[in-house]
Coordinates of C-alpha atoms (C1' of nucleotides) in Angstrom, one line a residue:
Chain A
X518 CA -17.0 -0.4 8.2
X519 CA -14.2 -1.7 10.2
X520 CA -10.7 -1.2 9.0
X521 CA -8.9 -4.1 7.3
X522 CA -6.2 -4.3 9.9
X523 CA -8.9 -5.5 12.3
X524 CA -9.5 -8.6 10.2
X525 CA -5.9 -9.5 9.9
X526 CA -5.1 -8.8 13.6
X527 CA -8.2 -10.8 14.6
X528 CA -7.0 -13.8 12.6
X529 CA -3.6 -13.7 14.3
X530 CA -5.2 -13.0 17.6
X531 CA -6.5 -16.5 18.3
X532 CA -4.3 -18.9 20.2
X533 CA -4.8 -21.8 17.9
X534 CA -4.2 -19.8 14.7
X535 CA -1.2 -18.0 16.1
X536 CA 0.4 -21.3 17.1
X537 CA 0.0 -22.5 13.6
X538 CA 1.4 -19.4 12.1
X539 CA 4.4 -19.6 14.5
X540 CA 5.0 -23.2 13.4
X541 CA 5.0 -22.1 9.8
X542 CA 7.6 -19.4 10.6
X543 CA 10.1 -22.3 10.2
X544 CA 9.5 -21.8 6.5
X545 CA 8.5 -25.4 6.1
X546 CA 5.2 -26.3 4.5
X547 CA 3.1 -28.3 6.9
X548 CA 0.0 -30.4 6.4
X549 CA -3.3 -29.7 8.1
X550 CA -2.9 -32.6 10.6
X551 CA 0.6 -31.5 11.5
X552 CA -0.7 -28.0 12.2
X553 CA -3.6 -29.4 14.2
X554 CA -1.2 -31.2 16.4
X555 CA 0.9 -28.1 16.7
X556 CA -2.1 -26.1 17.8
X557 CA -3.4 -28.9 20.0
X558 CA -6.8 -29.0 18.5
X559 CA -8.8 -31.5 16.5
X560 CA -8.6 -31.8 12.7
X561 CA -12.0 -30.4 12.2
X562 CA -11.3 -27.3 14.1
X563 CA -8.0 -26.8 12.3
X564 CA -9.6 -27.2 9.0
X565 CA -11.9 -24.3 9.7
X566 CA -9.0 -22.1 10.9
X567 CA -6.9 -23.0 7.9
X568 CA -9.7 -22.2 5.5
X569 CA -10.0 -18.7 7.0
X570 CA -6.2 -18.1 6.9
X571 CA -6.1 -19.1 3.2
X572 CA -9.1 -17.1 2.3
X573 CA -7.6 -14.0 3.9
X574 CA -4.4 -14.8 2.0
X575 CA -2.2 -15.1 5.0
X576 CA -1.4 -18.6 4.0
X577 CA -1.1 -20.3 0.6
X578 CA -1.9 -24.0 0.1
X579 CA -0.7 -26.7 -2.2
X580 CA -2.5 -29.9 -2.7
X581 CA -0.4 -33.0 -3.1
X582 CA -2.1 -36.3 -3.3
X583 CA -4.4 -36.5 -0.3
X584 CA -2.3 -34.0 1.7
X585 CA -2.6 -30.3 1.8
X586 CA 0.6 -28.3 2.5
X587 CA 0.2 -24.9 4.0
X588 CA 2.8 -22.2 4.2
X589 CA 3.1 -18.5 4.9
X590 CA 2.1 -16.3 2.0
X591 CA 5.5 -14.7 1.4
X592 CA 7.9 -12.5 3.2
X593 CA 5.4 -9.8 4.1
X594 CA 3.4 -12.1 6.4
X595 CA 6.5 -13.5 8.0
X596 CA 7.8 -10.0 8.7
X597 CA 4.5 -9.0 10.3
X598 CA 4.7 -11.9 12.7
X599 CA 8.3 -11.2 13.4
X600 CA 7.4 -7.6 14.2
X601 CA 4.7 -8.8 16.6
X602 CA 7.2 -10.9 18.4
X603 CA 9.6 -8.0 18.6
X604 CA 6.9 -5.9 20.2
X605 CA 5.8 -8.6 22.7
X606 CA 9.4 -9.1 23.7
X607 CA 10.0 -5.4 24.3
X608 CA 6.8 -5.1 26.3
X609 CA 7.3 -8.2 28.3
X610 CA 10.9 -9.2 28.5
X611 CA 10.2 -11.8 31.2
X612 CA 8.2 -13.8 28.7
X613 CA 11.4 -15.1 27.1
X614 CA 11.7 -18.4 28.8
X615 CA 15.2 -19.5 29.6
X616 CA 14.8 -23.2 29.2
X617 CA 17.6 -25.3 27.6
X618 CA 15.5 -26.0 24.6
X619 CA 15.1 -22.3 24.2
X620 CA 18.8 -21.7 24.2
X621 CA 19.2 -23.7 21.0
X622 CA 16.4 -21.6 19.5
X623 CA 18.3 -18.5 20.4
X624 CA 21.5 -19.8 19.0
X625 CA 20.4 -20.5 15.5
X626 CA 16.9 -20.9 14.0
X627 CA 15.1 -20.4 10.8
X628 CA 13.2 -17.1 10.3
X629 CA 11.0 -17.9 7.4
X630 CA 13.7 -18.8 4.9
X631 CA 16.9 -17.5 6.3
X632 CA 19.1 -17.8 9.4
X633 CA 18.3 -16.0 12.6
X634 CA 19.4 -16.2 16.2
X635 CA 22.8 -15.2 17.6
X636 CA 24.6 -17.0 14.8
X637 CA 22.5 -15.1 12.2
X638 CA 23.4 -11.9 13.9
X639 CA 27.1 -12.8 14.0
X640 CA 27.0 -13.5 10.3
X641 CA 25.4 -10.2 9.6
X642 CA 28.0 -8.4 11.7
X643 CA 30.8 -10.2 10.1
X644 CA 29.7 -9.3 6.6
X645 CA 29.5 -5.7 7.6
X646 CA 32.9 -5.9 9.3
X647 CA 34.5 -7.4 6.2
X648 CA 33.1 -4.6 4.1
X649 CA 30.8 -6.9 2.1
X650 CA 27.6 -5.3 3.2
X651 CA 26.5 -1.8 3.9
X652 CA 23.6 -1.4 6.3
X653 CA 21.4 1.7 6.6
X654 CA 18.5 0.8 8.9
X655 CA 16.3 -1.7 7.1
X656 CA 17.9 -1.4 3.8
X657 CA 21.1 -3.2 3.1
X658 CA 23.4 -3.1 0.1
X659 CA 26.0 -5.5 -1.2
X660 CA 29.3 -3.8 -1.9
X661 CA 31.5 -4.6 -4.8
X662 CA 33.7 -6.6 -2.5
X663 CA 30.6 -8.4 -1.3
X664 CA 29.6 -9.3 -4.8
X665 CA 33.0 -10.6 -5.5
X666 CA 33.0 -12.6 -2.3
X667 CA 29.7 -14.3 -3.0
X668 CA 30.4 -14.8 -6.7
X669 CA 33.5 -16.8 -5.6
X670 CA 31.2 -18.9 -3.4
X671 CA 29.1 -19.8 -6.4
X672 CA 26.4 -17.2 -6.4
X673 CA 25.2 -16.3 -9.9
X674 CA 23.8 -12.8 -9.5
X675 CA 22.7 -12.5 -13.1
X676 CA 19.9 -15.1 -12.6
X677 CA 18.6 -13.1 -9.6
X678 CA 17.9 -9.9 -11.3
X679 CA 14.7 -11.3 -12.7
X680 CA 13.2 -11.8 -9.3
X681 CA 11.7 -8.7 -7.7
X682 CA 12.5 -10.0 -4.2
X683 CA 15.2 -7.8 -2.7
X684 CA 18.7 -9.2 -2.7
X685 CA 19.6 -8.2 0.8
X686 CA 17.4 -7.1 3.6
X687 CA 17.9 -6.6 7.2
X688 CA 15.5 -8.4 9.5
X689 CA 15.2 -7.5 13.2
X690 CA 15.9 -10.4 15.4
X691 CA 13.6 -10.7 18.3
X692 CA 15.9 -12.5 20.7
X693 CA 18.9 -10.4 19.9
X694 CA 17.2 -7.2 19.0
X695 CA 19.7 -6.7 16.3
X696 CA 19.7 -7.2 12.5
X697 CA 20.3 -10.4 10.7
X698 CA 20.4 -10.9 7.0
X699 CA 17.2 -11.7 5.1
X700 CA 16.3 -11.4 1.4
X701 CA 17.4 -13.7 -1.4
X702 CA 21.0 -13.7 -0.3
X703 CA 20.0 -14.7 3.2
X704 CA 18.1 -17.5 1.7
X705 CA 21.0 -18.6 -0.4
X706 CA 23.3 -18.8 2.5
X707 CA 21.1 -21.1 4.6
X708 CA 20.4 -23.3 1.6
X709 CA 24.1 -23.5 1.0
X710 CA 24.6 -24.6 4.6
X711 CA 21.9 -27.4 4.2
X712 CA 23.3 -28.6 0.9
X713 CA 26.7 -28.9 2.4
X714 CA 25.2 -30.8 5.3
X715 CA 26.7 -28.5 7.8
X716 CA 23.4 -28.4 9.6
X717 CA 19.9 -29.9 9.6
X718 CA 16.5 -28.5 10.3
X719 CA 15.1 -29.8 13.6
X720 CA 12.1 -32.0 12.9
X721 CA 9.4 -30.1 14.7
X722 CA 10.8 -26.8 15.6
X723 CA 12.6 -23.9 14.0
X724 CA 15.9 -24.9 15.4
X725 CA 18.8 -25.3 13.0
X726 CA 21.2 -27.9 14.4
X727 CA 24.8 -27.5 13.3
X728 CA 27.2 -30.4 13.5
X729 CA 30.5 -29.4 15.3
X730 CA 32.4 -29.6 12.0
X731 CA 29.7 -27.8 10.1
X732 CA 29.7 -25.0 12.6
X733 CA 33.4 -24.6 12.3
X734 CA 33.4 -24.6 8.5
X735 CA 30.6 -22.1 8.5
X736 CA 32.4 -19.7 10.9
X737 CA 35.6 -20.0 8.9
X738 CA 33.8 -19.4 5.6
X739 CA 32.2 -16.2 6.8
X740 CA 35.0 -15.2 9.2
X741 CA 32.8 -15.3 12.2
X742 CA 34.7 -15.1 15.5
X743 CA 33.7 -18.0 17.7
X744 CA 32.8 -17.2 21.3
Chain B
X1396 CA 1.3 -21.4 27.0
X1397 CA -0.1 -19.2 24.4
X1398 CA 2.3 -17.1 22.6
X1399 CA 2.4 -13.4 23.5
X1400 CA 1.8 -12.3 19.9
X1401 CA -1.7 -13.7 20.3
X1402 CA -2.5 -11.2 23.1
X1403 CA -1.3 -8.2 21.1
X1404 CA -2.9 -9.3 17.9
X1405 CA -6.2 -10.0 19.7
X1406 CA -6.1 -6.5 21.2
X1407 CA -5.8 -5.0 17.8
X1408 CA -8.2 -7.4 16.3
X1409 CA -11.3 -5.8 17.7
X1410 CA -13.1 -3.2 15.5
X1411 CA -13.6 -0.6 18.3
X1412 CA -10.0 -0.9 19.5
X1413 CA -8.4 -0.8 16.1
X1414 CA -10.4 2.3 15.2
X1415 CA -9.0 4.0 18.3
X1416 CA -5.5 2.9 17.4
X1417 CA -5.9 4.2 13.9
X1418 CA -7.2 7.5 15.2
X1419 CA -4.1 7.7 17.4
X1420 CA -1.9 7.0 14.4
X1421 CA -2.4 10.7 13.5
X1422 CA 0.1 11.3 16.2
X1423 CA -2.3 13.3 18.2
X1424 CA -3.0 12.5 21.8
X1425 CA -6.7 12.0 22.3
X1426 CA -9.0 11.9 25.3
X1427 CA -11.1 9.0 26.2
X1428 CA -14.3 10.7 25.0
X1429 CA -12.8 11.6 21.7
X1430 CA -11.7 8.1 21.2
X1431 CA -15.2 6.8 22.2
X1432 CA -16.7 9.0 19.5
X1433 CA -14.1 7.9 17.0
X1434 CA -15.0 4.2 17.6
X1435 CA -18.7 5.0 17.8
X1436 CA -19.2 3.4 21.2
X1437 CA -20.3 4.6 24.6
X1438 CA -17.8 6.1 27.1
X1439 CA -18.1 3.1 29.4
X1440 CA -17.1 0.6 26.7
X1441 CA -14.3 2.8 25.6
X1442 CA -13.0 3.0 29.1
X1443 CA -12.7 -0.7 29.3
X1444 CA -10.9 -1.0 26.0
X1445 CA -8.5 1.8 26.9
X1446 CA -7.7 0.2 30.2
X1447 CA -6.8 -3.0 28.4
X1448 CA -4.7 -1.1 25.8
X1449 CA -2.8 0.7 28.6
X1450 CA -2.3 -2.4 30.7
X1451 CA -0.8 -4.2 27.7
X1452 CA 1.4 -1.1 27.1
X1453 CA 0.2 -0.5 23.6
X1454 CA -0.9 2.9 24.8
X1455 CA 0.4 5.3 27.3
X1456 CA -1.8 7.7 29.2
X1457 CA -1.2 11.1 30.6
X1458 CA -3.7 12.7 33.1
X1459 CA -4.2 16.3 32.6
X1460 CA -6.8 17.9 34.8
X1461 CA -9.9 15.8 34.5
X1462 CA -9.0 14.6 31.0
X1463 CA -7.0 11.6 30.1
X1464 CA -4.9 11.8 27.1
X1465 CA -4.0 8.6 25.3
X1466 CA -1.2 8.1 22.8
X1467 CA 0.6 5.2 21.1
X1468 CA 3.4 3.9 23.2
X1469 CA 6.2 4.9 21.0
X1470 CA 7.4 4.2 17.6
X1471 CA 7.3 0.4 17.9
X1472 CA 3.6 0.3 18.2
X1473 CA 3.1 2.8 15.4
X1474 CA 5.3 0.7 13.2
X1475 CA 3.4 -2.5 13.9
X1476 CA 0.2 -0.9 12.9
X1477 CA 1.8 0.6 9.8
X1478 CA 3.0 -2.9 9.0
X1479 CA -0.5 -4.2 9.4
X1480 CA -1.9 -1.5 7.1
X1481 CA 0.7 -2.4 4.5
X1482 CA -0.2 -6.0 4.5
X1483 CA -4.0 -5.3 4.4
X1484 CA -3.4 -3.0 1.4
X1485 CA -1.3 -5.5 -0.4
X1486 CA -4.0 -8.1 0.2
X1487 CA -7.0 -5.9 -0.5
X1488 CA -5.9 -3.0 -2.7
X1489 CA -9.4 -1.7 -3.0
X1490 CA -9.5 -0.2 0.4
X1491 CA -7.2 2.8 0.2
X1492 CA -8.1 5.4 2.7
X1493 CA -6.8 8.8 1.8
X1494 CA -5.9 10.7 4.9
X1495 CA -7.4 14.2 5.3
X1496 CA -4.9 16.9 4.8
X1497 CA -5.1 18.5 8.2
X1498 CA -2.5 21.1 7.7
X1499 CA -4.5 23.7 9.6
X1500 CA -4.7 21.4 12.5
X1501 CA -0.9 20.9 12.5
X1502 CA -0.3 24.7 12.4
X1503 CA -2.2 25.7 15.4
X1504 CA -4.8 23.9 17.5
X1505 CA -6.2 23.7 21.0
X1506 CA -4.7 21.1 23.2
X1507 CA -7.1 20.9 26.1
X1508 CA -6.9 24.5 27.0
X1509 CA -3.7 25.9 25.5
X1510 CA -2.0 26.3 22.2
X1511 CA -0.5 23.4 20.3
X1512 CA 0.8 22.7 16.9
X1513 CA 3.8 24.2 15.2
X1514 CA 2.8 27.6 16.5
X1515 CA 2.6 26.4 20.1
X1516 CA 6.0 24.8 19.8
X1517 CA 7.5 28.0 18.3
X1518 CA 6.0 29.9 21.3
X1519 CA 7.6 27.5 23.7
X1520 CA 10.9 27.7 22.0
X1521 CA 10.9 31.4 21.9
X1522 CA 10.2 31.7 25.6
X1523 CA 13.1 29.4 26.3
X1524 CA 15.3 31.4 23.9
X1525 CA 14.4 34.7 25.6
X1526 CA 15.3 33.3 29.0
X1527 CA 11.7 33.5 30.4
X1528 CA 11.3 29.8 30.8
X1529 CA 13.5 27.0 32.0
X1530 CA 12.6 23.5 30.8
X1531 CA 13.7 20.2 32.3
X1532 CA 11.7 17.5 30.7
X1533 CA 8.1 17.7 31.7
X1534 CA 8.6 20.3 34.4
X1535 CA 9.0 23.8 33.4
X1536 CA 9.8 26.9 35.5
X1537 CA 9.2 30.5 35.0
X1538 CA 12.4 32.6 35.5
X1539 CA 12.5 36.0 37.2
X1540 CA 12.7 37.6 33.7
X1541 CA 9.7 35.6 32.7
X1542 CA 7.7 36.7 35.6
X1543 CA 8.5 40.3 34.8
X1544 CA 7.7 39.8 31.2
X1545 CA 4.2 38.3 31.8
X1546 CA 3.5 40.8 34.6
X1547 CA 4.0 43.6 32.1
X1548 CA 1.5 41.8 29.9
X1549 CA -1.1 42.0 32.6
X1550 CA -0.7 38.7 34.4
X1551 CA -1.4 38.8 38.2
X1552 CA 0.5 36.0 39.6
X1553 CA -0.8 36.6 43.2
X1554 CA -4.3 35.5 42.2
X1555 CA -2.9 32.2 40.8
X1556 CA -1.3 30.9 43.9
X1557 CA -4.7 29.8 45.2
X1558 CA -5.1 27.3 42.5
X1559 CA -3.3 24.0 42.8
X1560 CA -2.9 23.7 39.0
X1561 CA 0.7 24.1 38.0
X1562 CA 1.7 27.5 36.6
X1563 CA 3.8 26.1 33.8
X1564 CA 4.0 22.7 32.4
X1565 CA 5.4 21.2 29.2
X1566 CA 3.0 19.2 27.1
X1567 CA 4.3 17.0 24.4
X1568 CA 3.1 17.9 21.0
X1569 CA 2.7 14.9 18.8
X1570 CA 2.5 16.5 15.4
X1571 CA 5.7 18.2 16.2
X1572 CA 7.2 15.7 18.7
X1573 CA 8.4 18.6 20.8
X1574 CA 7.2 20.4 23.8
X1575 CA 4.7 23.2 24.0
X1576 CA 3.5 25.2 26.9
X1577 CA 0.6 24.0 29.1
X1578 CA -0.4 24.9 32.6
X1579 CA -2.2 27.9 33.8
X1580 CA 0.1 30.2 31.9
X1581 CA -0.4 28.4 28.7
X1582 CA -4.1 28.8 29.2
X1583 CA -3.8 32.5 30.0
X1584 CA -1.9 33.0 26.7
X1585 CA -4.5 31.4 24.5
X1586 CA -7.3 33.2 26.4
X1587 CA -5.5 36.4 25.9
X1588 CA -5.3 35.7 22.2
X1589 CA -9.0 35.0 22.0
X1590 CA -9.9 38.1 24.0
X1591 CA -7.9 40.2 21.7
X1592 CA -9.7 38.6 18.7
X1593 CA -6.4 37.6 17.1
X1594 CA -7.9 34.2 16.5
X1595 CA -11.0 32.1 16.8
X1596 CA -11.7 28.5 17.6
X1597 CA -13.0 26.4 14.8
X1598 CA -16.4 25.1 15.5
X1599 CA -16.1 21.3 15.1
X1600 CA -12.5 20.7 15.5
X1601 CA -9.6 21.8 17.5
X1602 CA -8.2 24.2 14.9
X1603 CA -7.3 27.7 16.0
X1604 CA -7.7 30.1 13.1
X1605 CA -5.6 33.2 13.3
X1606 CA -6.4 36.3 11.3
X1607 CA -3.4 37.6 9.3
X1608 CA -3.1 40.6 11.5
X1609 CA -3.6 38.6 14.7
X1610 CA -0.9 36.2 13.7
X1611 CA 1.5 39.0 13.1
X1612 CA 0.7 40.6 16.4
X1613 CA 1.0 37.4 18.3
X1614 CA 4.4 36.6 16.8
X1615 CA 5.7 40.1 17.5
X1616 CA 4.5 39.9 21.1
X1617 CA 6.3 36.7 21.8
X1618 CA 9.2 37.4 19.5
X1619 CA 8.5 34.4 17.4
X1620 CA 10.4 34.2 14.1
X1621 CA 8.0 33.9 11.2
X1622 CA 8.8 31.2 8.7
Chain C
dT1144 C1' -12.9 -54.7 -3.6
dC1145 C1' -12.1 -53.1 0.8
dC1146 C1' -9.7 -50.5 4.2
dA1147 C1' -6.9 -46.7 6.0
dC1148 C1' -6.0 -42.1 6.2
dA1149 C1' -6.5 -36.9 5.1
dG1150 C1' -9.5 -33.5 5.1
dT1151 C1' -14.3 -31.4 5.2
dT1152 C1' -19.2 -30.3 6.5
dC1153 C1' -22.9 -30.2 9.9
dG1154 C1' -25.0 -29.5 14.2
dA1155 C1' -24.9 -28.6 19.0
dT1156 C1' -22.6 -26.8 22.9
dT1157 C1' -20.2 -23.7 25.5
dC1158 C1' -17.9 -19.7 26.7
dA1159 C1' -15.7 -15.3 26.3
dC1160 C1' -16.4 -10.7 25.8
dA1161 C1' -18.2 -6.5 23.7
dC1162 C1' -21.8 -3.7 24.8
dC1163 C1' -24.9 -0.6 27.3
dG1164 C1' -27.8 1.4 31.4
dA1165 C1' -27.3 3.1 35.8
dA1166 C1' -24.9 4.7 39.4
dG1167 C1' -20.5 6.4 41.4
dC1168 C1' -16.4 9.2 41.7
dA1169 C1' -13.3 13.1 40.9
dA1170 C1' -12.0 17.5 39.3
dG1171 C1' -13.1 22.0 37.5
dA1172 C1' -16.3 25.6 36.8
dT1173 C1' -19.9 28.9 38.8
Chain D
dA1240 C1' -21.7 24.9 48.3
dT1241 C1' -23.8 23.1 43.7
dC1242 C1' -23.6 21.9 39.0
dT1243 C1' -21.2 20.1 35.0
dT1244 C1' -18.1 17.2 32.8
dG1245 C1' -14.9 13.3 32.1
dC1246 C1' -14.2 8.9 33.3
dT1247 C1' -14.9 4.4 35.9
dT1248 C1' -17.3 0.4 38.1
dC1249 C1' -20.9 -2.9 38.3
dG1250 C1' -24.4 -6.0 36.6
dG1251 C1' -27.0 -8.1 33.1
dT1252 C1' -27.7 -9.2 28.1
dG1253 C1' -26.7 -10.9 23.8
dT1254 C1' -23.9 -12.4 20.0
dG1255 C1' -20.2 -14.4 17.7
dA1256 C1' -16.9 -17.9 17.4
dA1257 C1' -14.0 -21.7 18.9
dT1258 C1' -14.6 -26.3 19.9
dC1259 C1' -15.7 -31.2 19.3
dG1260 C1' -18.5 -35.6 17.9
dA1261 C1' -20.3 -37.7 14.1
dA1262 C1' -20.9 -38.5 9.6
dC1263 C1' -19.2 -37.7 4.7
dT1264 C1' -15.9 -37.2 0.6
dG1265 C1' -11.9 -38.3 -1.7
dT1266 C1' -7.3 -40.4 -2.3
dG1267 C1' -4.0 -44.1 -2.1
dG1268 C1' -2.6 -48.6 -0.9
dA1269 C1' -3.3 -53.9 0.0

DNA sequence: TCCACAGTTCGATTCACACCGAAGCAAGAT
DNA sequence: ATCTTGCTTCGGTGTGAATCGAACTGTGGA
């Protein structure tokens, strides 16, 4: 009887599958063919892999017309992958390529459903600085001042109490090795950014591309010091 | 360019290796043979696995005599495995392994050929406290006062100079996360305990079982404060 | 109705790697 | 010195799994 962690780790421990999972870290739901392209394998092979990932409940799938949309099965899975990246970075720091495309990824990217990268870290720092957030390790708490601040921005906290997903959560950022904001509030912030058209998701990567004006507005809104 | 997380996940995703890693999650440092037994494979196969785990820096190894002690490379690795266990439980709640309450093992056990566990740590602390021992990291030195103290107990240091084995050495205790005394002196102490019948070795484990009177005598001899 | 496209199933191939037996090496023990 | 023990190296075997070509199902559009 082999431990269950073996099965999960073995699923991630295949190059094609881990490429798919990384692609899904953008939070977007992708079709089977898109994932096959991402992993650089044929559709047949991808189909087999995806079936396994769904069966093991690492992914969930939604059928829409003749497409099948896959996404990570919740925050737990995303967090596990993030943790794996953390460890691989701390073991092999040279592995972080320093290409120009990579720089954008480090600046601001999607981590499942919230903002990561140096901008995400700056946001977190600023919220702490302003007294809106209290951070103790992995757990984070919104202060009264923070509740007021976000209520003024249009957040309706009452609606959120129904969900069991934590309001705030710190997520360790692999490129910065510091916390950024996850949880429902982290998700709200990035959705707010998109709805205001301050930034758009890059088509086939996890990069979040801010417009110059959007970046300025964002930094002003959250009192982030520009570098 | 395959992502690094693939490599790490693949390492964990082998039944034999994950059994070893789980065994090491107890915090204990284990030898190659112990791990081979744990994984139910031959020593040769285990040796190959362990080499990979060390090369990839998931494990660290310490050579002590002809034994090789393996342990998890820090908290990061332990945390990743913990995370994997969490996910597998949330996916498959049926498999809940209840860890054996090895309190006796934590209290006092054999570590290669000397005393470990909370009692071993207390002994080390007391020797430092009394000024018999000087500890700088892994290296430890017997003071003049210490030499006198042990000479009075019957140790003949002259005979020991022939051996190249270090007289004193600190050995990291993983249940306690603190040093205990290894080296020839550490061995002498535990042999002394056995010869005085203050304690006996448990048959199939590394537990050292003190008699009530033996424990009292031991603590008095080394001025260990009883808790 | 026919075609195009998304995804799956089947069969065959190929290859990596976990595994063990045997032998070798190193470090204590006797 | 000789034996025992812990670990490693080498060579050969076998199995599992990833892969793709080809053919099939099902959906949507022309």
